[in-house]
Short mmCIF file of C-alpha atoms in Angstrom, two decimals:
data_model
loop_
_atom_site.label_atom_id
_atom_site.label_comp_id
_atom_site.label_asym_id
_atom_site.label_seq_id
_atom_site.Cartn_x
_atom_site.Cartn_y
_atom_site.Cartn_z
CA UNK A 1 185.22 137.03 127.54
CA UNK A 2 187.29 138.27 124.64
CA UNK A 3 186.38 141.94 124.99
CA UNK A 4 185.50 141.95 121.28
CA UNK A 5 182.09 143.53 120.74
CA UNK A 6 179.76 141.19 118.82
CA UNK A 7 179.11 142.57 115.35
CA UNK A 8 176.21 141.69 113.05
CA UNK A 9 176.06 143.12 109.55
CA UNK A 10 173.16 142.69 107.16
CA UNK A 11 174.08 142.77 103.48
CA UNK A 12 170.88 143.58 101.60
CA UNK A 13 172.68 143.17 98.25
CA UNK A 14 170.63 144.33 95.25
CA UNK A 15 167.29 144.04 97.03
CA UNK A 16 164.61 146.31 98.43
CA UNK A 17 162.68 149.44 97.64
CA UNK A 18 161.55 152.37 99.78
CA UNK A 19 158.46 150.52 100.97
CA UNK A 20 160.29 147.35 102.05
CA UNK A 21 163.18 149.32 103.59
CA UNK A 22 160.74 151.35 105.66
CA UNK A 23 159.00 148.15 106.81
CA UNK A 24 162.31 146.50 107.73
CA UNK A 25 163.46 149.65 109.54
CA UNK A 26 160.25 149.72 111.56
CA UNK A 27 160.69 146.06 112.48
CA UNK A 28 164.29 146.63 113.62
CA UNK A 29 163.55 149.94 115.36
CA UNK A 30 160.80 148.35 117.46
CA UNK A 31 162.62 145.10 118.22
CA UNK A 32 164.33 144.32 121.50
CA UNK A 33 167.93 144.08 120.33
CA UNK A 34 170.90 143.03 122.44
CA UNK A 35 172.57 146.37 123.32
CA UNK A 36 175.97 144.62 123.44
CA UNK A 37 175.81 143.84 119.71
CA UNK A 38 176.87 146.32 117.06
CA UNK A 39 174.42 146.24 114.14
CA UNK A 40 175.12 147.55 110.62
CA UNK A 41 172.76 147.35 107.63
CA UNK A 42 174.33 147.29 104.16
CA UNK A 43 171.93 149.13 101.88
CA UNK A 44 172.11 149.60 98.09
CA UNK A 45 173.93 152.86 97.25
CA UNK A 46 170.81 154.55 95.96
CA UNK A 47 169.06 153.98 99.31
CA UNK A 48 171.89 154.84 101.72
CA UNK A 49 170.43 158.22 102.61
CA UNK A 50 166.93 156.78 102.90
CA UNK A 51 167.98 153.82 105.07
CA UNK A 52 169.98 156.16 107.34
CA UNK A 53 166.92 158.41 107.75
CA UNK A 54 164.61 155.49 108.65
CA UNK A 55 166.77 153.44 111.03
CA UNK A 56 167.24 154.32 114.71
CA UNK A 57 170.60 155.96 115.55
CA UNK A 58 171.76 152.79 117.39
CA UNK A 59 171.66 150.93 114.05
CA UNK A 60 174.45 151.83 111.64
CA UNK A 61 174.38 151.72 107.85
CA UNK A 62 177.03 150.47 105.42
CA UNK A 63 177.55 150.97 101.72
CA UNK A 64 178.10 147.70 99.84
CA UNK A 65 181.08 148.99 97.85
CA UNK A 66 183.00 152.17 97.01
CA UNK A 67 185.80 153.33 94.76
CA UNK A 68 189.46 154.01 95.60
CA UNK A 69 189.47 157.78 94.99
CA UNK A 70 187.48 160.74 96.31
CA UNK A 71 185.91 162.04 93.10
CA UNK A 72 186.32 162.23 89.35
CA UNK A 73 185.40 160.69 86.02
CA UNK A 74 184.29 157.28 87.30
CA UNK A 75 180.77 156.83 86.01
CA UNK A 76 178.58 154.74 88.28
CA UNK A 77 180.99 154.67 91.25
CA UNK A 78 180.62 156.21 94.70
CA UNK A 79 183.34 157.49 97.04
CA UNK A 80 183.85 157.24 100.80
CA UNK A 81 183.32 161.02 100.97
CA UNK A 82 179.84 160.63 99.44
CA UNK A 83 179.03 157.73 101.76
CA UNK A 84 180.00 159.81 104.80
CA UNK A 85 177.98 162.75 103.48
CA UNK A 86 174.88 160.52 103.79
CA UNK A 87 175.64 159.95 107.48
CA UNK A 88 176.87 156.43 106.77
CA UNK A 89 179.89 155.11 108.70
CA UNK A 90 180.74 151.75 107.11
CA UNK A 91 181.49 150.12 103.77
CA UNK A 92 181.62 146.45 102.77
CA UNK A 93 184.67 145.76 100.56
CA UNK A 94 185.90 142.66 98.75
CA UNK A 95 182.63 140.75 98.93
CA UNK A 96 182.86 137.52 96.92
CA UNK A 97 180.27 138.84 94.46
CA UNK A 98 182.49 141.88 93.80
CA UNK A 99 185.47 139.54 93.34
CA UNK A 100 183.84 136.79 91.29
CA UNK A 101 180.91 138.45 89.48
CA UNK A 102 182.57 141.83 88.84
CA UNK A 103 186.18 140.70 88.61
CA UNK A 104 187.70 142.88 91.34
CA UNK A 105 191.31 141.96 92.04
CA UNK A 106 192.93 141.55 95.45
CA UNK A 107 195.04 144.60 94.59
CA UNK A 108 192.04 146.83 93.81
CA UNK A 109 190.28 145.72 96.99
CA UNK A 110 193.41 146.62 98.97
CA UNK A 111 193.46 150.09 97.38
CA UNK A 112 189.78 150.58 98.23
CA UNK A 113 190.40 149.51 101.85
CA UNK A 114 193.25 152.04 102.17
CA UNK A 115 191.19 154.91 100.73
CA UNK A 116 188.06 154.14 102.76
CA UNK A 117 190.05 154.01 106.01
CA UNK A 118 191.97 157.20 105.18
CA UNK A 119 188.61 158.89 104.79
CA UNK A 120 187.26 157.72 108.12
CA UNK A 121 184.92 154.91 107.11
CA UNK A 122 184.83 151.62 108.96
CA UNK A 123 185.53 148.69 106.63
CA UNK A 124 183.92 145.25 106.63
CA UNK A 125 186.57 143.44 104.58
CA UNK A 126 185.48 140.12 103.07
CA UNK A 127 187.61 137.07 102.33
CA UNK A 128 186.75 133.48 101.47
CA UNK A 129 187.48 130.47 99.30
CA UNK A 130 185.45 128.89 96.51
CA UNK A 131 184.26 125.27 96.64
CA UNK A 132 186.98 123.94 94.31
CA UNK A 133 189.60 125.68 96.47
CA UNK A 134 188.26 124.11 99.66
CA UNK A 135 188.11 120.70 97.97
CA UNK A 136 191.70 121.15 96.79
CA UNK A 137 192.74 121.79 100.40
CA UNK A 138 193.97 125.34 99.76
CA UNK A 139 191.48 127.26 101.93
CA UNK A 140 194.23 128.73 104.12
CA UNK A 141 196.44 129.67 101.18
CA UNK A 142 193.54 131.53 99.52
CA UNK A 143 192.23 133.37 102.58
CA UNK A 144 195.71 134.29 103.83
CA UNK A 145 196.61 135.75 100.41
CA UNK A 146 193.37 137.78 100.36
CA UNK A 147 193.96 138.92 103.96
CA UNK A 148 197.51 140.03 103.18
CA UNK A 149 196.30 142.45 100.47
CA UNK A 150 193.90 143.91 103.04
CA UNK A 151 196.38 143.98 105.93
CA UNK A 152 199.04 145.73 103.83
CA UNK A 153 196.59 148.63 103.45
CA UNK A 154 195.48 149.01 107.07
CA UNK A 155 197.12 151.40 109.52
CA UNK A 156 194.33 151.49 112.12
CA UNK A 157 192.75 148.09 112.77
CA UNK A 158 190.14 149.50 115.16
CA UNK A 159 188.06 150.49 112.11
CA UNK A 160 188.24 147.08 110.41
CA UNK A 161 186.05 144.00 110.74
CA UNK A 162 187.18 140.89 108.84
CA UNK A 163 184.35 138.84 107.35
CA UNK A 164 185.16 135.24 106.50
CA UNK A 165 182.65 134.06 103.91
CA UNK A 166 183.25 130.70 102.28
CA UNK A 167 181.93 131.35 98.78
CA UNK A 168 180.45 127.84 98.57
CA UNK A 169 178.17 128.70 101.51
CA UNK A 170 176.76 132.01 100.23
CA UNK A 171 173.17 131.82 99.11
CA UNK A 172 173.47 128.04 98.65
CA UNK A 173 171.81 127.07 101.90
CA UNK A 174 175.07 125.27 102.79
CA UNK A 175 176.60 126.65 105.95
CA UNK A 176 180.11 125.89 107.11
CA UNK A 177 179.72 123.84 110.27
CA UNK A 178 180.47 125.77 113.47
CA UNK A 179 183.67 123.70 113.67
CA UNK A 180 184.70 124.60 110.09
CA UNK A 181 184.03 128.27 110.76
CA UNK A 182 185.91 128.24 114.07
CA UNK A 183 188.88 126.48 112.48
CA UNK A 184 189.33 129.12 109.77
CA UNK A 185 188.73 132.01 112.21
CA UNK A 186 191.35 130.55 114.56
CA UNK A 187 193.85 130.17 111.69
CA UNK A 188 193.15 133.76 110.60
CA UNK A 189 193.83 135.00 114.11
CA UNK A 190 197.10 133.06 114.16
CA UNK A 191 198.02 134.62 110.79
CA UNK A 192 197.27 138.09 112.20
CA UNK A 193 199.44 137.38 115.22
CA UNK A 194 202.35 136.33 113.01
CA UNK A 195 201.94 139.02 110.33
CA UNK A 196 200.39 142.05 112.06
CA UNK A 197 200.64 141.89 115.85
CA UNK A 198 199.38 139.93 118.81
CA UNK A 199 197.37 142.92 120.04
CA UNK A 200 195.56 143.27 116.71
CA UNK A 201 195.04 139.50 116.47
CA UNK A 202 193.31 139.57 119.86
CA UNK A 203 191.20 142.67 119.23
CA UNK A 204 190.12 142.43 115.57
CA UNK A 205 186.63 141.08 115.04
CA UNK A 206 186.39 138.17 112.63
CA UNK A 207 182.79 137.57 111.61
CA UNK A 208 181.26 134.70 109.65
CA UNK A 209 179.06 134.92 106.57
CA UNK A 210 177.43 132.24 104.49
CA UNK A 211 173.79 131.24 104.79
CA UNK A 212 173.53 132.33 108.44
CA UNK A 213 169.95 131.87 109.70
CA UNK A 214 167.99 132.05 112.92
CA UNK A 215 168.50 128.29 113.14
CA UNK A 216 172.29 128.23 112.75
CA UNK A 217 173.30 131.48 114.46
CA UNK A 218 173.42 130.45 118.13
CA UNK A 219 175.83 127.57 117.72
CA UNK A 220 178.03 129.58 115.36
CA UNK A 221 178.04 132.50 117.82
CA UNK A 222 179.21 130.21 120.63
CA UNK A 223 182.52 129.51 118.85
CA UNK A 224 185.50 131.18 120.52
CA UNK A 225 186.75 133.08 117.46
CA UNK A 226 183.43 133.89 115.77
CA UNK A 227 182.75 137.53 116.68
CA UNK A 228 179.55 138.01 114.72
CA UNK A 229 178.02 137.61 111.29
CA UNK A 230 177.61 139.12 107.87
CA UNK A 231 174.12 138.04 106.90
CA UNK A 232 172.69 137.97 103.38
CA UNK A 233 169.12 136.91 102.65
CA UNK A 234 168.07 136.54 106.29
CA UNK A 235 168.91 140.21 106.95
CA UNK A 236 165.84 141.20 104.91
CA UNK A 237 163.53 139.15 107.14
CA UNK A 238 162.36 139.43 110.76
CA UNK A 239 164.66 136.51 111.66
CA UNK A 240 167.53 139.02 111.42
CA UNK A 241 166.51 139.98 114.96
CA UNK A 242 167.19 136.42 116.18
CA UNK A 243 170.63 136.57 114.54
CA UNK A 244 171.42 139.95 116.15
CA UNK A 245 170.46 138.42 119.49
CA UNK A 246 172.45 135.20 118.96
CA UNK A 247 174.65 136.08 121.95
CA UNK A 248 171.81 137.31 124.18
#
């Protein structure tokens, strides 16, 4: 046993309404979930308060993004202080859609990570290569560079979960094979050992995201360095329960 607590995040993305969130919350609240798995639901900002009020206390909530300062003239943004004020403990930062659809730079993501951690939020920090980068054989170069911008902004690693999400496997139905996932997670842990510390490398949770389903989760979860999942579409469906219980 690694001693790393299995972690399953659901990223609802820009989906849901009060009715569907209440239904999903009821499903999760009444399900038999593995108590050894930490579960976090990433709700749209406008529903953070609502999701927190509907989900059982053993299920945490995450914001899907936040800004790098506490308050001010930043129309449309939300701060870690606001997220915490809604009783929410986590934020997802650096998701590939924030990087590639909204043009967020590695530098900005690093600044957001620093500010969120300074303000007491847990951070699910996402990294991952695009298809052309994998085909060019530069997966490691890309994910190490992204990880460095995150690592340079972390003082306390106990509040950070690293999510490896190959961009070519998100929402495409393509999943990295368990072997492909394990290989990158292992390389990331080696990078952490060399660039942060052995203790952090051994304790930090590295989770996998990219078309994780009830069908693929058990074999992925059995890999030595896969400490959980960040789940997209399947987190809105009852099969999310199967994924939470992948280690049960």
